[in-house]
Amino acid sequence: MYRALTRDIEVVVEPFYLEEQSDPDDDRYVWGYRIVISNHSKEAVKLVTRYWHITDMNGIVDEVTGPGVVGEQPHLKPGDTYEYSSGCPLDTPSGMMFGHYQMETDGGEQFHVKIPAFSLDTPNLLRTLN
């Protein structure tokens, strides 16, 4: 698992390879990831937008932005936790992702919450170190 903490908002990511949705013979590799966002702060926040920076093992970058997550813009009061799952296809057997959420307090202040960088690796991937 991967963790990041920004202004007492914790983001935990657990990636997993989806073999049944992947087709290596057709250069299609799919991962799911489970994210838990916990508000340890003393103020309520709303997740307004998301930003993802996705890099495959060839260095090809894809950037994704949009409102909320999985069609929702959750509002987290102090002590609340929000969990969701999503996925990411790549053309290569490994890659990495990181990003941020734009949050907004009930008072209208906006700030970014870091999503930790995490690795997407197929099981049994052979790596060569030089």
mmCIF file of C-alpha atoms in Angstrom:
data_model
loop_
_atom_site.group_PDB
_atom_site.id
_atom_site.type_symbol
_atom_site.label_atom_id
_atom_site.label_comp_id
_atom_site.label_asym_id
_atom_site.label_seq_id
_atom_site.Cartn_x
_atom_site.Cartn_y
_atom_site.Cartn_z
ATOM 1 C CA MET A 1 0.000 0.000 0.000
ATOM 2 C CA TYR A 2 1.025 3.569 -0.668
ATOM 3 C CA ARG A 3 0.188 6.530 1.597
ATOM 4 C CA ALA A 4 0.311 10.323 1.470
ATOM 5 C CA LEU A 5 -0.831 12.926 3.988
ATOM 6 C CA THR A 6 -1.663 16.526 3.058
ATOM 7 C CA ARG A 7 -3.196 18.917 5.602
ATOM 8 C CA ASP A 8 -4.404 15.922 7.636
ATOM 9 C CA ILE A 9 -6.167 14.390 4.631
ATOM 10 C CA GLU A 10 -4.772 10.862 4.157
ATOM 11 C CA VAL A 11 -4.832 9.036 0.819
ATOM 12 C CA VAL A 12 -4.060 5.302 0.783
ATOM 13 C CA VAL A 13 -3.732 3.427 -2.523
ATOM 14 C CA GLU A 14 -3.701 -0.320 -3.105
ATOM 15 C CA PRO A 15 -3.102 -1.304 -6.763
ATOM 16 C CA PHE A 16 -3.781 -4.801 -8.137
ATOM 17 C CA TYR A 17 -3.319 -6.447 -11.516
ATOM 18 C CA LEU A 18 -6.492 -7.536 -13.330
ATOM 19 C CA GLU A 19 -5.338 -10.593 -15.236
ATOM 20 C CA GLU A 20 -8.843 -11.489 -16.447
ATOM 21 C CA GLN A 21 -9.185 -8.083 -18.189
ATOM 22 C CA SER A 22 -5.651 -8.079 -19.562
ATOM 23 C CA ASP A 23 -4.451 -9.521 -22.874
ATOM 24 C CA PRO A 24 -0.642 -9.443 -23.083
ATOM 25 C CA ASP A 25 -0.734 -10.881 -26.638
ATOM 26 C CA ASP A 26 -2.597 -7.713 -27.662
ATOM 27 C CA ASP A 27 -0.434 -5.380 -25.471
ATOM 28 C CA ARG A 28 -3.309 -4.721 -23.058
ATOM 29 C CA TYR A 29 -2.518 -4.699 -19.331
ATOM 30 C CA VAL A 30 -5.144 -3.596 -16.821
ATOM 31 C CA TRP A 31 -4.832 -2.675 -13.147
ATOM 32 C CA GLY A 32 -7.400 -1.816 -10.578
ATOM 33 C CA TYR A 33 -6.714 0.344 -7.584
ATOM 34 C CA ARG A 34 -8.554 0.903 -4.344
ATOM 35 C CA ILE A 35 -8.292 4.324 -2.736
ATOM 36 C CA VAL A 36 -9.253 5.282 0.795
ATOM 37 C CA ILE A 37 -9.433 9.001 1.632
ATOM 38 C CA SER A 38 -9.594 9.804 5.352
ATOM 39 C CA ASN A 39 -10.257 13.254 6.759
ATOM 40 C CA HIS A 40 -8.174 13.557 9.945
ATOM 41 C CA SER A 41 -8.499 17.355 9.908
ATOM 42 C CA LYS A 42 -10.842 19.561 11.918
ATOM 43 C CA GLU A 43 -12.726 20.897 8.886
ATOM 44 C CA ALA A 44 -15.043 19.388 6.311
ATOM 45 C CA VAL A 45 -13.781 19.127 2.735
ATOM 46 C CA LYS A 46 -15.278 18.301 -0.642
ATOM 47 C CA LEU A 47 -13.342 16.474 -3.353
ATOM 48 C CA VAL A 48 -13.892 18.731 -6.383
ATOM 49 C CA THR A 49 -11.560 17.410 -9.110
ATOM 50 C CA ARG A 50 -8.901 14.787 -9.738
ATOM 51 C CA TYR A 51 -5.626 14.845 -11.678
ATOM 52 C CA TRP A 52 -3.671 11.732 -12.714
ATOM 53 C CA HIS A 53 -0.194 11.525 -14.250
ATOM 54 C CA ILE A 54 0.192 8.026 -15.726
ATOM 55 C CA THR A 55 3.481 6.819 -17.234
ATOM 56 C CA ASP A 56 3.993 3.482 -18.982
ATOM 57 C CA MET A 57 7.316 1.618 -19.024
ATOM 58 C CA ASN A 58 8.228 3.296 -22.361
ATOM 59 C CA GLY A 59 7.922 6.729 -20.767
ATOM 60 C CA ILE A 60 4.660 7.597 -22.539
ATOM 61 C CA VAL A 61 2.662 9.954 -20.312
ATOM 62 C CA ASP A 62 -1.106 10.273 -20.126
ATOM 63 C CA GLU A 63 -2.688 13.004 -18.010
ATOM 64 C CA VAL A 64 -6.280 12.683 -16.844
ATOM 65 C CA THR A 65 -8.379 15.398 -15.195
ATOM 66 C CA GLY A 66 -12.020 15.623 -14.354
ATOM 67 C CA PRO A 67 -14.664 16.362 -11.776
ATOM 68 C CA GLY A 68 -14.715 14.190 -8.666
ATOM 69 C CA VAL A 69 -14.055 10.452 -8.690
ATOM 70 C CA VAL A 70 -16.212 7.639 -10.119
ATOM 71 C CA GLY A 71 -19.007 10.132 -10.792
ATOM 72 C CA GLU A 72 -19.063 11.534 -7.247
ATOM 73 C CA GLN A 73 -17.766 14.586 -5.422
ATOM 74 C CA PRO A 74 -17.695 13.281 -1.859
ATOM 75 C CA HIS A 75 -18.018 15.616 1.124
ATOM 76 C CA LEU A 76 -15.954 14.423 4.078
ATOM 77 C CA LYS A 77 -16.617 15.749 7.547
ATOM 78 C CA PRO A 78 -13.859 15.482 10.172
ATOM 79 C CA GLY A 79 -13.343 11.774 10.883
ATOM 80 C CA ASP A 80 -15.058 10.611 7.658
ATOM 81 C CA THR A 81 -13.574 8.103 5.245
ATOM 82 C CA TYR A 82 -14.431 7.670 1.561
ATOM 83 C CA GLU A 83 -13.416 4.606 -0.438
ATOM 84 C CA TYR A 84 -13.629 3.873 -4.146
ATOM 85 C CA SER A 85 -12.118 1.601 -6.779
ATOM 86 C CA SER A 86 -11.172 2.375 -10.354
ATOM 87 C CA GLY A 87 -8.823 1.085 -13.025
ATOM 88 C CA CYS A 88 -6.115 1.891 -15.520
ATOM 89 C CA PRO A 89 -5.210 0.131 -18.793
ATOM 90 C CA LEU A 90 -1.696 0.352 -20.240
ATOM 91 C CA ASP A 91 -0.042 -0.871 -23.436
ATOM 92 C CA THR A 92 3.008 -2.062 -21.453
ATOM 93 C CA PRO A 93 3.418 -4.579 -18.600
ATOM 94 C CA SER A 94 4.365 -1.906 -16.073
ATOM 95 C CA GLY A 95 4.010 1.761 -15.308
ATOM 96 C CA MET A 96 3.304 4.196 -12.525
ATOM 97 C CA MET A 97 0.688 6.707 -11.460
ATOM 98 C CA PHE A 98 0.500 9.717 -9.167
ATOM 99 C CA GLY A 99 -1.654 12.780 -8.908
ATOM 100 C CA HIS A 100 -3.735 14.994 -6.673
ATOM 101 C CA TYR A 101 -7.264 15.845 -5.675
ATOM 102 C CA GLN A 102 -8.486 19.426 -5.552
ATOM 103 C CA MET A 103 -10.339 19.810 -2.281
ATOM 104 C CA GLU A 104 -12.514 22.651 -1.077
ATOM 105 C CA THR A 105 -13.334 23.519 2.514
ATOM 106 C CA ASP A 106 -16.855 24.543 3.487
ATOM 107 C CA GLY A 107 -15.431 28.070 3.699
ATOM 108 C CA GLY A 108 -14.441 27.988 0.001
ATOM 109 C CA GLU A 109 -10.668 27.519 0.363
ATOM 110 C CA GLN A 110 -9.255 25.232 -2.326
ATOM 111 C CA PHE A 111 -6.075 23.159 -2.002
ATOM 112 C CA HIS A 112 -4.448 20.069 -3.504
ATOM 113 C CA VAL A 113 -4.178 16.741 -1.685
ATOM 114 C CA LYS A 114 -1.373 14.505 -2.924
ATOM 115 C CA ILE A 115 -2.087 11.030 -4.310
ATOM 116 C CA PRO A 116 1.115 9.033 -3.691
ATOM 117 C CA ALA A 117 3.049 7.615 -6.624
ATOM 118 C CA PHE A 118 2.382 3.910 -7.026
ATOM 119 C CA SER A 119 3.715 1.238 -9.301
ATOM 120 C CA LEU A 120 1.731 -0.878 -11.747
ATOM 121 C CA ASP A 121 3.606 -4.128 -12.350
ATOM 122 C CA THR A 122 2.370 -7.369 -13.844
ATOM 123 C CA PRO A 123 3.094 -10.452 -11.752
ATOM 124 C CA ASN A 124 6.347 -12.217 -12.648
ATOM 125 C CA LEU A 125 7.635 -9.238 -14.633
ATOM 126 C CA LEU A 126 11.335 -9.784 -15.305
ATOM 127 C CA ARG A 127 13.457 -6.681 -14.814
ATOM 128 C CA THR A 128 17.071 -6.194 -15.820
ATOM 129 C CA LEU A 129 19.312 -3.965 -13.742
ATOM 130 C CA ASN A 130 22.390 -2.482 -15.365
#
